[in-house]
mmCIF file of C-alpha atoms in Angstrom:
data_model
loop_
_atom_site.group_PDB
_atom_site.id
_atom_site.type_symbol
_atom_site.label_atom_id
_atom_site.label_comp_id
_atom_site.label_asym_id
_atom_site.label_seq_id
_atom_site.Cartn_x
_atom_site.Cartn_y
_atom_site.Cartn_z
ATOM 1 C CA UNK A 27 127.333 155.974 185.682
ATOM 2 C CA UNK A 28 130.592 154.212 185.868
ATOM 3 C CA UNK A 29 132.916 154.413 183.381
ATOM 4 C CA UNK A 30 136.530 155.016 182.482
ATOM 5 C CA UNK A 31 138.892 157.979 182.472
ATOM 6 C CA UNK A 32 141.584 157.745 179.962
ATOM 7 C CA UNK A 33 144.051 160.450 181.404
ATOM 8 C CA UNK A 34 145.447 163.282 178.815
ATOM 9 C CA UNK A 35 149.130 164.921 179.199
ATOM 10 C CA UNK A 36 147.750 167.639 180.993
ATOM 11 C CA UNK A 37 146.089 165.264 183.503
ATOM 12 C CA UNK A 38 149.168 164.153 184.746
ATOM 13 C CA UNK A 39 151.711 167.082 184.596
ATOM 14 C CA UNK A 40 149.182 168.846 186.601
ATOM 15 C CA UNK A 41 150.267 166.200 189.563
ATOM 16 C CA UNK A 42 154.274 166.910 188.800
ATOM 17 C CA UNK A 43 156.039 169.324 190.725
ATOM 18 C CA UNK A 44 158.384 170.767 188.548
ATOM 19 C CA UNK A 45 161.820 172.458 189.451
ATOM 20 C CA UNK A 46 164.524 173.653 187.580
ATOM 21 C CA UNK A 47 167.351 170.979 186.411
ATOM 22 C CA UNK A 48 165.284 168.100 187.280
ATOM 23 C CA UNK A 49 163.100 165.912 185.437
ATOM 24 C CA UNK A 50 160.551 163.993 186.988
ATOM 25 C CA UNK A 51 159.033 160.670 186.031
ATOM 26 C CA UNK A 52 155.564 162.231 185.048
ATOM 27 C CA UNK A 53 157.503 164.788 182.250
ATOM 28 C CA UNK A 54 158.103 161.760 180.494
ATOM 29 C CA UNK A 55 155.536 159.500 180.780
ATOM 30 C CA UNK A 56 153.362 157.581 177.958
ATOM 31 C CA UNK A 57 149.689 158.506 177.278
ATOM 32 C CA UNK A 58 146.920 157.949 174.998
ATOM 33 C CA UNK A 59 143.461 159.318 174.113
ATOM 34 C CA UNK A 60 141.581 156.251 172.943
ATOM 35 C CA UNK A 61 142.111 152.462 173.791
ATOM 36 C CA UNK A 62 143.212 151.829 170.150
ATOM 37 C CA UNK A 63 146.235 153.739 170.457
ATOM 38 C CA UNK A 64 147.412 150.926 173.320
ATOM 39 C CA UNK A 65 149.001 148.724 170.412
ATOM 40 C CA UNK A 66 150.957 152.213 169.160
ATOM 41 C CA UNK A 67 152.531 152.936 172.486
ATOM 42 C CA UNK A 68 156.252 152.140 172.794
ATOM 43 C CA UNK A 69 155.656 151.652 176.802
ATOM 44 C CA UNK A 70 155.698 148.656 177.567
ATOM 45 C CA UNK A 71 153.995 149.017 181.461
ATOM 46 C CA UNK A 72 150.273 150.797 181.564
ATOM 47 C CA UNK A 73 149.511 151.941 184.795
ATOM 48 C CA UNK A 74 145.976 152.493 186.068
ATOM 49 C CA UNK A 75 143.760 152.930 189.345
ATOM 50 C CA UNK A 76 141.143 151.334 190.861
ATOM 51 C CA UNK A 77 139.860 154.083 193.594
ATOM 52 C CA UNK A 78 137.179 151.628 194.963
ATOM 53 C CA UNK A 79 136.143 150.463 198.783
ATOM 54 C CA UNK A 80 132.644 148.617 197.943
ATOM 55 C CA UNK A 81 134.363 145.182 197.727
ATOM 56 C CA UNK A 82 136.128 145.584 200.871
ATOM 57 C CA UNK A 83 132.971 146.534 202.523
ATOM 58 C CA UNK A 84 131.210 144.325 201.416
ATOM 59 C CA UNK A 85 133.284 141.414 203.089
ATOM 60 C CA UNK A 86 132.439 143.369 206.369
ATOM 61 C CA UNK A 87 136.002 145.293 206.556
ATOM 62 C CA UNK A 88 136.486 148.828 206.702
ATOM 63 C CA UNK A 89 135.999 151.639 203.774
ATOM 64 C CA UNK A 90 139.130 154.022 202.310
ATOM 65 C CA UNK A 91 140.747 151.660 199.796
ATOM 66 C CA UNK A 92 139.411 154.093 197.154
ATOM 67 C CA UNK A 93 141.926 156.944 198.617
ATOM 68 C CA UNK A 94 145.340 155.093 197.722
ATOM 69 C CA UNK A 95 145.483 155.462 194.135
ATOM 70 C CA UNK A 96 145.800 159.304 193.653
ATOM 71 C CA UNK A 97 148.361 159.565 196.240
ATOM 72 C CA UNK A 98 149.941 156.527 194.765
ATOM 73 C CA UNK A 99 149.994 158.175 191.296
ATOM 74 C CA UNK A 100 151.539 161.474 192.702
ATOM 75 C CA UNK A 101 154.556 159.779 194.474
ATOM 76 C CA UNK A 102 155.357 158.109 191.469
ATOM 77 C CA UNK A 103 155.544 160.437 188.730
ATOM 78 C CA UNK A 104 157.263 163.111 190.877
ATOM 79 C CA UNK A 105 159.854 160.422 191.590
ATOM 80 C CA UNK A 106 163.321 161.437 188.990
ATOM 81 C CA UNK A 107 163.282 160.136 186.132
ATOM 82 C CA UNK A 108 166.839 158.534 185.143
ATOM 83 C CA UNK A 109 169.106 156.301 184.177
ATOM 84 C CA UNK A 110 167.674 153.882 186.571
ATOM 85 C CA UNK A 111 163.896 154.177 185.627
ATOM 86 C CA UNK A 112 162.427 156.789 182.806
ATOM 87 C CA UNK A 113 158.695 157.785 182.336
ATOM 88 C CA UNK A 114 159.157 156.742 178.816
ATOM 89 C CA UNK A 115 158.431 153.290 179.453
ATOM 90 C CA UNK A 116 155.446 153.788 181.434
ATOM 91 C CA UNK A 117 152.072 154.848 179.927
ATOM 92 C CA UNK A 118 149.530 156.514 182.491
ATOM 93 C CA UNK A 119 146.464 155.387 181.080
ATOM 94 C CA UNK A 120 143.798 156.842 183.655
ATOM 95 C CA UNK A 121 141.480 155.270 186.382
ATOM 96 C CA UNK A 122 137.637 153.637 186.854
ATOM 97 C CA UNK A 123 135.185 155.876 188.089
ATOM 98 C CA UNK A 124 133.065 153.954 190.251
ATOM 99 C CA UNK A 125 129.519 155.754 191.574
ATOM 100 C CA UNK A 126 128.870 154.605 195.231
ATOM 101 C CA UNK A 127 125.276 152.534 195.495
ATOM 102 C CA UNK A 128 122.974 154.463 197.238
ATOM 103 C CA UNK A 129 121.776 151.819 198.777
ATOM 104 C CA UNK A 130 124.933 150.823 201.480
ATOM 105 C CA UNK A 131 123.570 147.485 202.771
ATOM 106 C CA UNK A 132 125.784 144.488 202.613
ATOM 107 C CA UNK A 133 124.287 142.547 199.551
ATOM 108 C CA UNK A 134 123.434 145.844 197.389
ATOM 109 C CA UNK A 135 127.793 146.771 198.185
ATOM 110 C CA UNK A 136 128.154 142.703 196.625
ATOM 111 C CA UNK A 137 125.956 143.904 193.584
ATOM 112 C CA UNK A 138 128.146 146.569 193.089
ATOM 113 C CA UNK A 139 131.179 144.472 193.303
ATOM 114 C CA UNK A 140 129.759 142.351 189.990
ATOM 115 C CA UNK A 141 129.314 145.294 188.494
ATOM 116 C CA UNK A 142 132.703 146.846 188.950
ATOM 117 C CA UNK A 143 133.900 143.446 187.853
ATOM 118 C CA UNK A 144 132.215 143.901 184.336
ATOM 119 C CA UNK A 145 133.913 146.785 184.183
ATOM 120 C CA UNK A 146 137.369 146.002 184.968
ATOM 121 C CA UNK A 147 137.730 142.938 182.725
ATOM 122 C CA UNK A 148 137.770 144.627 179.566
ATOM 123 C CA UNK A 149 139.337 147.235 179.924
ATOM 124 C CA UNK A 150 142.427 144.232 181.318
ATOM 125 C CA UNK A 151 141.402 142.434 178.486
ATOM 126 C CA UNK A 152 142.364 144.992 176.159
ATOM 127 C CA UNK A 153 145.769 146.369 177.879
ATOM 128 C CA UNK A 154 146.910 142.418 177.916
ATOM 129 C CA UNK A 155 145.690 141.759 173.694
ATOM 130 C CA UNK A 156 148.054 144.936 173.245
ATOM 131 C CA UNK A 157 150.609 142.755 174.691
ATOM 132 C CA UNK A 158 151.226 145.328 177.800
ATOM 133 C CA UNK A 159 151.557 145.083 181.482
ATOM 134 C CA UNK A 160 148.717 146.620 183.200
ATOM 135 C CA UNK A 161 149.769 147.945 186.733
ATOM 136 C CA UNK A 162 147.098 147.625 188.771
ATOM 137 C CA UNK A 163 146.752 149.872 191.480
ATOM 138 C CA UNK A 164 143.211 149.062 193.935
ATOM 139 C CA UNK A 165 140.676 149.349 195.231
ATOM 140 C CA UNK A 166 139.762 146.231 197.097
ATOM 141 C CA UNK A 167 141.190 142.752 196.308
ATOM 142 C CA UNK A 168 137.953 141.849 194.828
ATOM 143 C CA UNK A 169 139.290 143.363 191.741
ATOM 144 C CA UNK A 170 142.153 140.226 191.328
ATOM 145 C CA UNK A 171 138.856 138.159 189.831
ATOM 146 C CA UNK A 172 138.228 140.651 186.659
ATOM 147 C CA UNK A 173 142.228 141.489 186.221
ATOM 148 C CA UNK A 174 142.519 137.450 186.259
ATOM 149 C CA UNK A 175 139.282 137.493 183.699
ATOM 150 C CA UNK A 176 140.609 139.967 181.356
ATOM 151 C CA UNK A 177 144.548 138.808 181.228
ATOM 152 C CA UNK A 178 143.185 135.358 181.200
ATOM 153 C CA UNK A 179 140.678 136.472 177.688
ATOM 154 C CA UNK A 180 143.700 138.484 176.223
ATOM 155 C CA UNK A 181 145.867 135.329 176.842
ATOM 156 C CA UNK A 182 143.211 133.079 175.519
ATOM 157 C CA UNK A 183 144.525 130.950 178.547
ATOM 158 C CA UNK A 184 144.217 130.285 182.501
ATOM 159 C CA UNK A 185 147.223 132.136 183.919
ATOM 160 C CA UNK A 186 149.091 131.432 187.221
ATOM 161 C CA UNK A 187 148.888 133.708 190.151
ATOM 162 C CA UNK A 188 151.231 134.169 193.383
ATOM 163 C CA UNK A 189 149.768 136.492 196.136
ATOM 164 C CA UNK A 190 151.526 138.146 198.866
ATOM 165 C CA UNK A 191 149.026 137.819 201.341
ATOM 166 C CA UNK A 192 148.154 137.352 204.947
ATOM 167 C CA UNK A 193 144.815 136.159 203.677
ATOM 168 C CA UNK A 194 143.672 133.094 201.149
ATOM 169 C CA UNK A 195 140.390 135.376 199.903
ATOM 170 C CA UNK A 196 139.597 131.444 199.151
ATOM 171 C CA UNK A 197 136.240 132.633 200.848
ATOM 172 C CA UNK A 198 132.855 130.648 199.518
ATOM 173 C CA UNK A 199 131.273 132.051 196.172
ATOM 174 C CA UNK A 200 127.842 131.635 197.112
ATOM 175 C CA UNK A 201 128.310 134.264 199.352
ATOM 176 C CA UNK A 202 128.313 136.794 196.585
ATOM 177 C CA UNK A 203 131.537 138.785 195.039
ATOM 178 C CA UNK A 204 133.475 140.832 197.549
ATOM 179 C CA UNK A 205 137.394 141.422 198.536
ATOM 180 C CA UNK A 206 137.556 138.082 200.164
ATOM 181 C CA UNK A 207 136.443 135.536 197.383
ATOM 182 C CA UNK A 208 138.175 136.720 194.014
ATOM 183 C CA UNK A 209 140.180 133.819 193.714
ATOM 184 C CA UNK A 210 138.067 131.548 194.641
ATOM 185 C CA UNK A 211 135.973 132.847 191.764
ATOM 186 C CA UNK A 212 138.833 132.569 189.478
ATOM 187 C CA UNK A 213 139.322 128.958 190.231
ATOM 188 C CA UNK A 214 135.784 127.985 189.823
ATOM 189 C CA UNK A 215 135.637 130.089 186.293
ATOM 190 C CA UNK A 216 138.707 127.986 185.407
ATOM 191 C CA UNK A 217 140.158 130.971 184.632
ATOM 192 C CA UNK A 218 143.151 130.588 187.565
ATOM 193 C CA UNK A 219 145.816 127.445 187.149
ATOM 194 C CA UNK A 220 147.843 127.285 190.136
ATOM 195 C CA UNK A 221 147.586 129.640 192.821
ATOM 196 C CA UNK A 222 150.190 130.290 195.932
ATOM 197 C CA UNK A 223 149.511 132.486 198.658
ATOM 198 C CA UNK A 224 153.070 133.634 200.178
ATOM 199 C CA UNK A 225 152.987 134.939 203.532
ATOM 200 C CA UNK A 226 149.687 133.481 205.013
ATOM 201 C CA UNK A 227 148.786 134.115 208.578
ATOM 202 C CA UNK A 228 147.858 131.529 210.779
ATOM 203 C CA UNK A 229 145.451 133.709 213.238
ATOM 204 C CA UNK A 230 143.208 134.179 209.914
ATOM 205 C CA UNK A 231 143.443 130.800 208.603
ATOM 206 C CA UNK A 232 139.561 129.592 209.467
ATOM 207 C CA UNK A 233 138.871 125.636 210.393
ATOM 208 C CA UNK A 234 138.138 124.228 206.614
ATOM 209 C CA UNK A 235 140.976 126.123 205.037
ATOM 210 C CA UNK A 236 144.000 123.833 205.709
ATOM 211 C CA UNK A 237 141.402 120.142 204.763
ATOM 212 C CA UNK A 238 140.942 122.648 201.262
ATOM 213 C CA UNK A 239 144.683 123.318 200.962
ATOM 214 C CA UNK A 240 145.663 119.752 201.654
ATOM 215 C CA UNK A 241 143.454 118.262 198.966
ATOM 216 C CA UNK A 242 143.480 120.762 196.295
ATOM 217 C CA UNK A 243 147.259 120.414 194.242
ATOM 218 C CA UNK A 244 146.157 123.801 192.250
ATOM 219 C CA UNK A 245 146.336 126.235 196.188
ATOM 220 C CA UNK A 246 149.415 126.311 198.191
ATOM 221 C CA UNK A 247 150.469 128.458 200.601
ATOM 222 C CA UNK A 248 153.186 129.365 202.852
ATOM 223 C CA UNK A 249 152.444 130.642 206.690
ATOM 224 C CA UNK A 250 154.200 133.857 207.714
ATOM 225 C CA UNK A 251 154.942 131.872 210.907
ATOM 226 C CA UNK A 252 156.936 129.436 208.736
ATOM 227 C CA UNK A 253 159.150 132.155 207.275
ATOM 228 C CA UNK A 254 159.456 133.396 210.843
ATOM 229 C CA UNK A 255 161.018 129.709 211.784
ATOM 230 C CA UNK A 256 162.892 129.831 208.565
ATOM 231 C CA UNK A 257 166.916 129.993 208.199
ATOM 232 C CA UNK A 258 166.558 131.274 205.172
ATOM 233 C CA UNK A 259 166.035 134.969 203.639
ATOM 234 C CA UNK A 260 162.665 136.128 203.134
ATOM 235 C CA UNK A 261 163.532 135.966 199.242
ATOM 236 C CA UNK A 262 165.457 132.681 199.303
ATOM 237 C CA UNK A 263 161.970 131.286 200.749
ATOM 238 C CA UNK A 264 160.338 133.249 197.687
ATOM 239 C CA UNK A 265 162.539 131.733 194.829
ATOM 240 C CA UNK A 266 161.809 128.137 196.112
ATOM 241 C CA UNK A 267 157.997 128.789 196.444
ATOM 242 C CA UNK A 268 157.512 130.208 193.117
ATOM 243 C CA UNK A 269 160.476 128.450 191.155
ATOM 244 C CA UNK A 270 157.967 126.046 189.385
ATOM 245 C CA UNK A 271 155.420 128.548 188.644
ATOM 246 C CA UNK A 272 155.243 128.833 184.688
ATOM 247 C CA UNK A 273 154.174 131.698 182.400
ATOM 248 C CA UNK A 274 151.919 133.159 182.258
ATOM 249 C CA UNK A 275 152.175 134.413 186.124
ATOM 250 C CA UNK A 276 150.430 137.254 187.582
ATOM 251 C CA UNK A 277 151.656 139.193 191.309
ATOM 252 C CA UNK A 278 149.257 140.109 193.435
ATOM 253 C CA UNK A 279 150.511 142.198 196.556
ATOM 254 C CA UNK A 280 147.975 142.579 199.378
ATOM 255 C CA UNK A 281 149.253 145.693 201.117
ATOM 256 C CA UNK A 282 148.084 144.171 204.413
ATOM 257 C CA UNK A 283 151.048 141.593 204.410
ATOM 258 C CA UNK A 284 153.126 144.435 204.609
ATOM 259 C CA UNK A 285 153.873 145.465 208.796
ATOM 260 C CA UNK A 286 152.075 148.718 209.796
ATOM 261 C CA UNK A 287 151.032 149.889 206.244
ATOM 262 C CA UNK A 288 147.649 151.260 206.170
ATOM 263 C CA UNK A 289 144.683 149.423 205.499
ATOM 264 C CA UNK A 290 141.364 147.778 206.508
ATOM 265 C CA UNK A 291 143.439 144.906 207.557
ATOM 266 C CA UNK A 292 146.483 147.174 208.734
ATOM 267 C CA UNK A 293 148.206 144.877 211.436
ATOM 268 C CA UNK A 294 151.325 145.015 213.523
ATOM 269 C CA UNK A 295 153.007 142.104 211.982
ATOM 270 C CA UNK A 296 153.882 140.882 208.979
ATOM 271 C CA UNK A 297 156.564 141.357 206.354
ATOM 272 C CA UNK A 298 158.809 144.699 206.327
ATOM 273 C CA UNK A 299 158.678 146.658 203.174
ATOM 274 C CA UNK A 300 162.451 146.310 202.385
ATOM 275 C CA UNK A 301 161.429 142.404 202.226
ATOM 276 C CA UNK A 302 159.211 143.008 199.338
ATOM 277 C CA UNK A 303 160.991 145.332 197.728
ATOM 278 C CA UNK A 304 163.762 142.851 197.476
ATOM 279 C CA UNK A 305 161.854 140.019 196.271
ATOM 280 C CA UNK A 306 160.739 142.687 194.069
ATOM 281 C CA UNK A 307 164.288 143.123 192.649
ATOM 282 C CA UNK A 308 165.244 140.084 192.868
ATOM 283 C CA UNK A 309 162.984 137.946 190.965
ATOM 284 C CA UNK A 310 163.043 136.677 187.784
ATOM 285 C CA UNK A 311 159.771 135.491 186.340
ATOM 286 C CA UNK A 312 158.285 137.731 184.036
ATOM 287 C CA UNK A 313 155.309 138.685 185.310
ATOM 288 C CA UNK A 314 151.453 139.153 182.548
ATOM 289 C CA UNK A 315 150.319 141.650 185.508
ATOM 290 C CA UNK A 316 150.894 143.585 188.794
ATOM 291 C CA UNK A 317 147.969 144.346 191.266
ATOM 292 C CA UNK A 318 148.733 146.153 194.590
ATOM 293 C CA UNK A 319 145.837 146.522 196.556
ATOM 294 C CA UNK A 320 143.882 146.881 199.699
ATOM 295 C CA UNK A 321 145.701 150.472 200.809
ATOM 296 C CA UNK A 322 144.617 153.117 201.840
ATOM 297 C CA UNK A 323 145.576 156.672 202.847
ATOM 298 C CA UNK A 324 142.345 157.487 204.717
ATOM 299 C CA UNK A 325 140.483 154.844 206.618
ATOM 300 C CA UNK A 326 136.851 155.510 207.199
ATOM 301 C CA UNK A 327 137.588 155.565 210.711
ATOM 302 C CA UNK A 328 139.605 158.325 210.713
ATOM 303 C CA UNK A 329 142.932 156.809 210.707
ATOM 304 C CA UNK A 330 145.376 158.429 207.749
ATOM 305 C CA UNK A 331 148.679 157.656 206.273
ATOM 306 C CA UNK A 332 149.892 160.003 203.480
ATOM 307 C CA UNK A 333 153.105 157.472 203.126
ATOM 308 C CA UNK A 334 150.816 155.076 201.790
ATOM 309 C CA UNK A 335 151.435 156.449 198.325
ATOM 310 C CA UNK A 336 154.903 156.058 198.621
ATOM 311 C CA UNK A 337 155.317 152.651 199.626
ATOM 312 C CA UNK A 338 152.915 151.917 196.413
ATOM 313 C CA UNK A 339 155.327 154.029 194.480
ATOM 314 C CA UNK A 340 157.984 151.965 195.363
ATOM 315 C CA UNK A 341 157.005 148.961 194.776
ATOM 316 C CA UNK A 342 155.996 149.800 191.100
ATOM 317 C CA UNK A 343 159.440 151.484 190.197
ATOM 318 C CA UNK A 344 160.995 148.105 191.703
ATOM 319 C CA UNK A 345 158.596 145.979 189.666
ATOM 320 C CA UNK A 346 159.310 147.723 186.473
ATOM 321 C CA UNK A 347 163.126 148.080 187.040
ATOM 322 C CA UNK A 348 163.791 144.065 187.683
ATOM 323 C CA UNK A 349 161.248 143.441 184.346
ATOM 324 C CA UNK A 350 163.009 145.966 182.378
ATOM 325 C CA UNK A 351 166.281 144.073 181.660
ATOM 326 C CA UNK A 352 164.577 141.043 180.525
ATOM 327 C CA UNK A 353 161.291 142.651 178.362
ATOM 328 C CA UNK A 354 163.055 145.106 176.460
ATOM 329 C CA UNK A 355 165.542 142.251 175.386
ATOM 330 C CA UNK A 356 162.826 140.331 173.844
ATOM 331 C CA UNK A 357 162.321 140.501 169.813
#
């Protein structure tokens, strides 16, 4: 059955590699035995995994988004821990454990996908009514619907959401849930305010998609070829595209609008990591969530990356470090 894993001590300092006059971020890091003790934690960031393919799948793309998130976990907690970031602000809280259908056929993988959804939610739900910030780390980007769900239930509001993407996933419901329609989903549940997709690419933009963006002042988006064009930074294009985004705000990163980093969509083009990482560092909102998704390490094709888990790694310590300054000064 599926279910959740709520990671002890031991769980993760079996991952750290310890050596003598160091100490690394998973020595220090926050965890819990029971999702009541969420409101007792001092850590202010709860990190958890999402090892799951079926939604990707299911929109006809390629399996191994379930490999990223133990390789992910690793590089991060065996990153230093010091001045700059320490473990004790992060709590480890563990990771779904999601049975593959036995059936594999397109509309059972779909099934699946709803039920991973009703699974997910709560457990968001819960982190976000503790007044954390779950760091989400996928899986497919099917699971932005039930992390928009639960934050939106622990809110008791819609919430915001900016994507860096070279996809909408604006993809029709009726189709059934997979990666490529969780917003779309969200905006139908009224569940999703505004949504901006930074980064879109125009070869995967399909006929109806610009009519829908055009007359629908909730979806806006930005083409990668614009940013291209621009004169301006990469970030300076970020700041004006989000500036009137309000609170609550969630970040999405696709990890396929990031050049060459594995993934069903891996593709040649696309922002470079040191981009990212400085909108990363740079920005100011403060963000209900953080979902990186659609890595992987291992494609079912064959293909592998190990330094999957370390770009994933990086962009987390950057999220937490520009958030940091700003959370901890609030009463």
């Amino acid at each position: 059955m599926d279910s959740f894993k709520i990671y002890s001590q031991s769980d993760v300092l079996t991952l750290v590699n310890q050596r003598i006059g160091e100490v690394k971020l998973g020595e220090k890091v926050q965890t819990i035995s029971a999702l009541s003790e969420l409101q007792n934690s001092s850590a202010k960031f709860v990190l958890l995994g999402i090892p799951e393919d079926a939604g990707v799948r299911a929109n006809h793309g390629i399996g191994g988004a379930n490999t990223a998130w133990p390789v992910a976990l690793k590089a991060l907690i065996n990153s230093q821990n010091n001045s700059f970031l320490s473990g004790e602000k992060i709590l480890v809280l563990g990771h779904f454990e999601i049975a593959e259908p036995e059936n594999k056929s397109v509309d059972e993988l779909r099934k699946k996908v709803t039920q991973v959804d009703d699974l997910v939610y709560p457990i968001i739900e819960k982190i976000i009514s503790a007044g954390k910030i779950p760091i989400v780390i996928g899986g497919g980007h099917n699971n932005a619907y039930p992390i928009i769900r639960g934050t939106s239930l622990g809110l008791k509001q819609s919430i915001n959401v900016v994507n860096i993407d070279a996809h909408a996933d604006l993809r029709n419901t009726e189709e059934g849930r997979h990666s490529g329609n969780g917003f779309s989903f969200a905006l139908k549940n009224g569940i999703l305010n505004q949504y901006r997709i930074f980064g879109l690419h125009q070869n995967y933009v399909n006929q109806a998609l610009p009519h829908y963006l055009e007359n629908n002042s909730e979806v806006k988006a930005i083409y990668f070829e614009n940013l291209l064009q621009s004169n301006k930074s990469i970030s300076q294009n970020w700041t004006e595209f989000t500036a009137d985004l309000t609170s609550p705000c969630g970040l999405e990163i696709d990890l396929d609008s990031i050049e060459n980093v594995l993934s069903s969509a891996i593709s040649p083009s696309g922002f470079a990591l040191n981009d990212i990482r400085k909108i990363l560092l740079s920005d100011k909102k403060n963000y209900c969530y953080l979902h990186i998704c659609e890595g992987a390490v291992e494609l079912t094709d064959g293909r592998k990356d190990l330094a999957t888990g370390k770009t994933i790694a990086y962009l987390i310590a950057d999220f937490i470090k520009a958030l940091l300054p700003r959370i901890y000064q609030q009463p």
